[in-house]
Coordinates of C-alpha atoms and ligand atoms in Angstrom, one line a residue:
Chain A
M1 CA -181.3 65.6 156.0
S2 CA -184.5 66.9 157.5
M3 CA -187.6 65.9 155.8
T4 CA -189.7 68.6 157.3
Q5 CA -193.1 69.0 155.4
P6 CA -195.3 70.2 158.4
E7 CA -198.6 70.3 156.5
I8 CA -198.1 66.5 155.2
L9 CA -198.6 63.5 157.5
V10 CA -195.8 61.3 156.7
R11 CA -196.1 57.6 157.0
G12 CA -194.3 54.5 156.2
T13 CA -194.8 50.7 156.0
C14 CA -193.2 48.3 158.3
P15 CA -190.9 46.0 156.5
V16 CA -191.4 43.1 158.6
C17 CA -195.2 43.3 159.3
A18 CA -196.4 46.0 156.6
A19 CA -198.2 47.7 159.3
D20 CA -198.7 51.5 158.7
V21 CA -196.2 53.3 160.8
V22 CA -196.9 57.0 161.8
P23 CA -193.5 58.6 162.9
A24 CA -193.3 61.5 165.1
A25 CA -193.8 65.1 163.5
R26 CA -190.3 65.6 162.1
P27 CA -188.5 62.3 161.4
E28 CA -184.9 62.6 161.0
E29 CA -183.0 60.1 158.7
S30 CA -181.5 57.6 160.7
E31 CA -183.9 57.9 163.5
L32 CA -185.4 55.0 165.4
L33 CA -188.8 53.9 166.0
P34 CA -190.6 50.7 166.9
C35 CA -193.2 49.3 164.8
P36 CA -196.5 49.6 166.9
E37 CA -197.6 46.2 165.8
C38 CA -194.9 43.8 165.6
R39 CA -192.3 45.9 167.8
T40 CA -189.6 45.5 165.3
M41 CA -187.0 48.3 165.7
L42 CA -187.0 50.3 162.5
V43 CA -184.9 52.9 161.1
V44 CA -185.9 56.0 159.0
D45 CA -184.0 55.7 155.7
G46 CA -185.5 58.7 154.0
T47 CA -188.5 59.7 152.0
A48 CA -189.7 58.5 148.6
G49 CA -193.0 59.6 147.0
G50 CA -194.2 61.5 150.2
R51 CA -193.6 58.3 152.4
V52 CA -191.3 57.4 155.2
V53 CA -188.9 54.7 154.0
L54 CA -188.4 52.4 156.9
S55 CA -185.8 49.4 157.2
E56 CA -185.1 47.3 160.2
A57 CA -182.8 49.0 162.6
P58 CA -179.3 47.6 163.0
R59 CA -179.0 45.3 166.0
I60 CA -176.6 46.7 169.1
E61 CA -173.1 46.1 168.7
E62 CA -170.3 45.6 171.3
D63 CA -168.9 49.2 170.9
W64 CA -172.1 51.1 171.2
G65 CA -172.7 53.4 173.9
E66 CA -171.8 56.8 175.6
Chain B
M1 CA -171.9 82.3 160.1
T2 CA -170.5 79.4 162.0
V3 CA -171.3 76.0 160.5
L4 CA -171.5 73.2 163.1
A5 CA -171.1 69.7 161.6
V6 CA -172.8 67.0 163.6
F7 CA -171.1 63.5 162.8
H8 CA -173.6 60.7 163.5
S9 CA -174.6 57.2 163.0
T10 CA -178.1 56.0 164.3
V11 CA -179.8 59.3 165.4
R12 CA -180.9 59.0 169.0
L13 CA -183.2 61.3 171.0
E14 CA -179.9 63.3 172.1
E15 CA -179.0 64.0 168.4
K16 CA -182.5 65.5 167.6
L17 CA -182.3 67.5 170.9
L18 CA -179.0 68.9 169.5
L19 CA -180.5 69.5 166.1
E20 CA -183.3 71.5 167.8
A21 CA -181.2 73.4 170.0
A22 CA -178.9 74.4 167.0
R23 CA -181.6 75.4 165.0
T24 CA -183.2 77.3 167.7
K25 CA -180.1 79.3 168.1
G26 CA -180.0 79.9 164.3
V27 CA -177.0 77.7 164.0
E28 CA -176.4 76.2 160.7
V29 CA -176.0 72.6 161.1
R30 CA -174.6 70.0 158.6
L31 CA -175.8 66.4 159.7
R32 CA -173.1 64.0 158.4
D33 CA -173.9 60.3 158.6
I34 CA -170.3 58.8 159.4
R35 CA -171.4 55.4 157.7
E36 CA -171.5 57.1 154.3
E37 CA -168.2 59.2 154.6
V38 CA -165.0 58.5 152.8
L39 CA -162.3 59.5 155.2
D40 CA -159.7 60.2 152.7
P41 CA -157.5 63.1 153.6
R42 CA -157.2 64.6 150.3
S43 CA -160.7 64.9 149.3
F44 CA -162.4 65.1 152.5
P45 CA -164.9 68.5 152.5
L46 CA -164.1 70.4 155.6
D47 CA -167.2 72.6 154.7
F48 CA -167.7 73.3 158.6
D49 CA -166.3 75.3 161.4
V50 CA -166.5 72.8 164.1
A51 CA -167.3 69.3 164.4
L52 CA -169.3 67.2 167.1
E53 CA -168.9 63.6 167.2
R54 CA -172.0 61.7 168.0
S55 CA -171.6 58.2 166.7
V56 CA -173.1 55.6 168.8
S57 CA -170.2 53.2 167.8
T58 CA -167.3 54.1 169.7
V59 CA -164.8 52.4 167.2
K60 CA -166.0 54.8 164.1
G61 CA -166.3 57.8 166.3
D62 CA -162.7 57.4 167.6
Y63 CA -161.4 56.9 163.7
L64 CA -163.6 59.9 162.7
I65 CA -162.0 62.2 165.5
A66 CA -158.6 61.1 164.7
F67 CA -159.0 61.9 161.1
L68 CA -160.6 65.4 161.7
E69 CA -157.7 66.1 164.1
S70 CA -155.3 65.1 161.4
L71 CA -156.8 67.6 159.1
G72 CA -156.6 70.4 161.8
A73 CA -160.5 70.6 162.2
P74 CA -161.6 71.3 165.6
V75 CA -163.5 68.3 166.8
I76 CA -165.6 67.7 170.1
N77 CA -164.4 65.7 171.9
T78 CA -160.5 65.5 171.1
A79 CA -158.7 62.3 170.3
A80 CA -157.1 62.4 173.7
V81 CA -160.3 62.4 175.7
A82 CA -161.7 59.6 173.5
R83 CA -159.0 57.5 174.0
A84 CA -158.9 58.3 177.8
C85 CA -162.8 57.6 178.0
G86 CA -163.4 54.9 175.6
D87 CA -161.6 52.4 177.7
K88 CA -162.4 51.9 181.4
F89 CA -159.0 50.7 182.2
Q90 CA -157.4 53.5 180.6
T91 CA -159.9 56.1 182.4
S92 CA -159.0 54.4 185.9
L93 CA -155.1 54.8 185.3
L94 CA -155.4 58.3 184.5
L95 CA -157.7 59.1 187.4
E96 CA -155.4 57.1 189.7
R97 CA -152.4 58.7 188.6
A98 CA -154.0 62.2 188.9
G99 CA -155.2 61.2 192.6
V100 CA -158.9 61.6 191.7
P101 CA -161.0 59.3 194.1
T102 CA -161.9 56.1 192.2
P103 CA -162.6 52.6 193.3
R104 CA -159.8 50.0 193.4
F105 CA -159.4 48.4 190.1
A106 CA -157.2 45.8 188.4
L107 CA -156.8 44.1 184.9
A108 CA -156.2 40.5 184.4
F109 CA -155.7 37.9 181.8
G110 CA -156.6 34.8 183.2
L111 CA -158.5 33.1 186.1
E112 CA -155.5 32.7 188.6
P113 CA -154.3 36.5 187.9
A114 CA -158.0 37.4 188.5
R115 CA -158.4 35.5 191.7
A116 CA -155.2 37.2 192.9
A117 CA -156.5 40.5 191.8
V118 CA -159.9 40.0 193.8
A119 CA -157.8 39.3 197.0
R120 CA -155.7 42.5 196.7
L121 CA -158.8 44.6 196.0
G122 CA -160.3 43.5 199.2
G123 CA -162.2 40.5 198.4
Y124 CA -165.6 39.6 197.0
P125 CA -167.9 41.2 196.0
V126 CA -166.3 42.5 192.9
V127 CA -167.7 43.8 189.6
V128 CA -166.3 42.6 186.4
K129 CA -166.8 44.7 183.3
P130 CA -165.9 44.7 179.6
P131 CA -163.2 47.5 179.3
L132 CA -164.9 48.9 176.3
G133 CA -168.6 48.4 177.2
S134 CA -171.5 50.8 178.0
W135 CA -175.1 50.9 178.9
G136 CA -174.6 48.6 181.9
R137 CA -174.2 45.6 179.2
L138 CA -172.3 42.6 180.4
L139 CA -171.6 43.8 183.8
A140 CA -171.2 41.1 186.4
K141 CA -171.4 41.5 190.2
I142 CA -169.4 38.4 191.3
N143 CA -169.9 37.3 194.9
D144 CA -167.6 34.3 195.3
D145 CA -164.9 32.3 193.5
D146 CA -167.1 29.9 191.7
A147 CA -168.9 32.7 190.1
L148 CA -165.6 34.3 189.2
E149 CA -164.7 31.0 187.5
A150 CA -167.9 30.6 185.6
V151 CA -168.1 34.3 184.4
L152 CA -164.4 34.4 183.4
E153 CA -164.8 31.0 181.5
H154 CA -167.6 32.2 179.7
K155 CA -165.8 35.3 178.5
D156 CA -162.9 33.1 177.5
V157 CA -165.1 30.8 175.3
L158 CA -167.8 33.0 174.0
G159 CA -166.1 36.7 174.2
T160 CA -164.6 38.7 171.7
P161 CA -161.1 39.6 172.3
P162 CA -161.4 43.0 174.2
Q163 CA -163.9 40.9 176.4
K164 CA -160.8 38.6 177.4
A165 CA -159.2 41.5 179.2
F166 CA -160.7 41.2 182.7
Y167 CA -161.4 44.5 184.1
I168 CA -162.1 44.0 187.9
Q169 CA -163.3 46.8 190.2
E170 CA -164.0 46.4 193.9
F171 CA -168.0 46.6 194.5
V172 CA -168.8 49.8 195.9
R173 CA -171.7 49.8 198.5
K174 CA -173.8 52.9 197.3
P175 CA -177.1 54.2 198.7
G176 CA -179.3 52.7 195.9
R177 CA -178.1 55.5 193.6
D178 CA -175.4 56.9 192.0
V179 CA -174.5 60.5 190.5
R180 CA -173.9 61.8 186.9
A181 CA -172.4 65.2 186.5
F182 CA -172.4 67.1 183.2
V183 CA -169.0 68.7 182.9
F184 CA -168.1 71.3 180.3
G185 CA -164.3 72.1 180.3
R186 CA -163.8 71.8 184.0
E187 CA -167.0 73.2 185.2
T188 CA -169.8 71.2 186.3
R189 CA -173.0 72.7 185.0
C190 CA -175.7 70.2 186.3
A191 CA -176.0 66.6 187.9
I192 CA -178.6 64.0 188.4
A193 CA -178.9 61.0 190.9
R194 CA -179.8 57.9 189.1
E195 CA -182.0 55.5 191.5
S196 CA -183.0 52.0 191.1
A197 CA -183.6 49.0 193.2
H198 CA -181.1 47.1 190.9
W199 CA -177.3 47.5 191.6
I200 CA -177.0 48.7 188.1
T201 CA -178.5 52.2 188.1
N202 CA -178.1 53.4 184.6
T203 CA -181.1 55.3 183.2
A204 CA -180.5 53.3 180.1
R205 CA -181.4 50.2 182.1
G206 CA -184.6 51.8 183.8
G207 CA -182.9 53.7 186.5
S208 CA -184.8 56.9 187.4
A209 CA -183.2 60.5 187.5
R210 CA -183.7 63.1 189.7
N211 CA -181.6 66.6 190.2
Y212 CA -178.5 66.2 192.3
P213 CA -177.1 69.4 193.9
L214 CA -173.9 71.0 192.9
T215 CA -172.1 70.6 195.9
A216 CA -168.4 72.2 196.5
E217 CA -167.2 68.4 196.6
L218 CA -168.9 67.4 193.6
R219 CA -167.4 70.6 191.6
D220 CA -164.0 69.7 192.7
V221 CA -164.0 66.1 192.1
C222 CA -165.3 66.7 188.6
A223 CA -163.0 69.1 187.8
R224 CA -160.1 67.0 188.9
A225 CA -161.5 64.1 187.0
A226 CA -162.1 66.2 183.8
A227 CA -158.5 67.7 183.9
A228 CA -157.1 63.9 184.3
V229 CA -158.9 62.8 181.0
G230 CA -158.3 66.0 179.1
E231 CA -161.2 68.3 179.5
G232 CA -164.1 68.3 177.1
L233 CA -168.0 67.5 177.2
L234 CA -168.0 64.9 179.7
A235 CA -170.4 62.7 181.7
V236 CA -168.8 62.0 185.1
D237 CA -170.2 59.0 186.8
L238 CA -169.7 58.8 190.7
F239 CA -170.8 56.9 193.7
E240 CA -171.5 58.3 197.1
T241 CA -169.6 56.6 199.7
P242 CA -168.9 57.2 203.6
D243 CA -165.4 58.7 202.7
G244 CA -167.0 61.1 199.9
L245 CA -167.6 61.0 196.3
T246 CA -165.6 58.4 194.2
V247 CA -165.4 58.6 190.3
N248 CA -166.6 55.3 188.7
E249 CA -166.0 56.3 185.0
V250 CA -166.2 59.2 182.5
N251 CA -168.2 59.1 179.2
H252 CA -167.3 61.4 176.2
T253 CA -170.3 60.9 174.1
M254 CA -172.8 61.9 176.8
E255 CA -176.5 60.8 176.8
F256 CA -178.8 63.2 178.4
R257 CA -182.3 62.5 177.4
N258 CA -183.4 62.0 181.1
S259 CA -181.3 64.8 182.6
E260 CA -182.9 68.1 181.2
M261 CA -186.2 67.8 182.7
P262 CA -185.2 67.1 186.5
T263 CA -182.0 69.4 186.5
G264 CA -183.9 72.4 184.4
Y265 CA -180.6 72.8 182.7
P266 CA -180.7 73.2 178.8
I267 CA -178.0 70.7 178.0
A268 CA -178.3 70.4 174.4
G269 CA -178.2 74.2 174.1
A270 CA -174.9 74.2 176.1
V271 CA -173.3 71.8 174.1
V272 CA -173.9 73.8 170.9
D273 CA -172.6 76.8 172.6
Y274 CA -169.5 74.8 173.9
A275 CA -169.1 73.6 170.2
L276 CA -169.7 77.1 168.8
A277 CA -166.9 78.4 171.2
R278 CA -164.4 76.2 169.8
A279 CA -165.0 77.0 166.2
K280 CA -162.2 77.8 164.0
G281 CA -160.8 81.1 164.6
R282 CA -162.3 81.5 167.9
A283 CA -160.5 78.9 170.0
Ligands
ATP1 N1 -167.9 49.0 191.3 C1 -169.2 49.0 191.3 N2 -169.9 49.1 192.4 C2 -171.1 49.1 192.7 N3 -171.8 49.4 191.6 C3 -171.5 49.5 190.2 C4 -170.0 49.3 190.3 N4 -169.7 49.6 188.9 C5 -170.7 49.8 188.4 N5 -171.7 49.9 189.0 C6 -173.3 50.2 188.8 O1 -173.4 49.7 187.4 C7 -173.9 50.9 186.5 C8 -173.2 50.7 185.2 O2 -171.6 50.7 185.5 P1 -170.6 51.4 184.5 O3 -171.0 52.9 184.3 O4 -169.4 51.2 184.8 O5 -171.2 50.7 183.1 P2 -171.3 51.4 181.7 O6 -171.9 50.1 180.9 O7 -170.0 51.8 181.3 O8 -172.6 52.5 181.8 P3 -172.7 53.9 181.0 O9 -171.3 53.9 180.3 O10 -173.8 53.8 180.2 O11 -172.7 54.6 182.3 C9 -173.4 52.2 187.3 O12 -174.1 53.2 187.1 C10 -173.6 51.5 188.9 O13 -174.8 51.8 189.2
ZN2 ZN1 -194.1 45.7 162.1

């Protein structure tokens, strides 16, 4: 669930362009964030070895919304 | 201690705000990704007192709600509310039946009936919407017969089956903005006006939000709209017209990221409180 380790700056790697991505302070699993370099929308899958695991976010589907 | 389960898929800013609010209140939260759940009624762990459905996918959210209700677990919103709000035609029918002011609307399945519908709604312009859509996607303002024919043909050829049900609404000449009210039960807690130079004013589409005063009329219309769809945690969208407020639609998985600031109302915290008040043994 929460991957809070306030002292450690968590980073990840963009799976599309390999850029170094620094999420906001407290990334939640399944949270979205754009890659600062290639602008692909990414999703936080979890953490492994002190790093955030990122993958390409799912595309918006027909039934998405409020 | 009361345990609140938040059933989610993609975590939006709203879900983060809800988590933060719950943690601040010292509430125990179970985050459960519905994409990883097995909805088996014989083995599903009911390790919470109340559930909040926050799926970004309406289809998955609806199944989850129906499932939890069948197990007797309190879930917000209820299946009845989700059914009423998930489909714009359903919502409109309920509002109409309850006598809540709402724009004229009709549903048609082909071009000729759609033409007839436009005539009965008072002529062009009209707005054609996918009955199941959101975020202002695939909305079409149609000004003449040629455009109607083109848009409906595109839907027929390229659309998914739900898009081949043509939900048609009179175009409401609103003053460059519309109103969204956050309604808890039958009570309107806060509201915003969404402004945009474009006729689609959703903040999801770049409209800007400012506080809207809670007038007696707003409270009354929203209370009646909420009652018509079954009461819950609702975002009621309204238009201002010369004849007063009219309800465009009601949303049951409210997005509120742009509304806490202008209204000064802690929506996330109020959502958590509303859920806790409906936890097992308290309702
Ligand atoms: N009949 C109408 N007349 C004038 N403007 C309209 C009409 N219907 C919709 N709009 C405009 O388009 C916007 C989006 O419409 P609507 O809320 O029906 O779609 P939606 O995709 O369900 O959006 P959401 O669920 O995110 O609020 C409205 O906020 C309004 O500004
Ligand atoms: Zn990238």
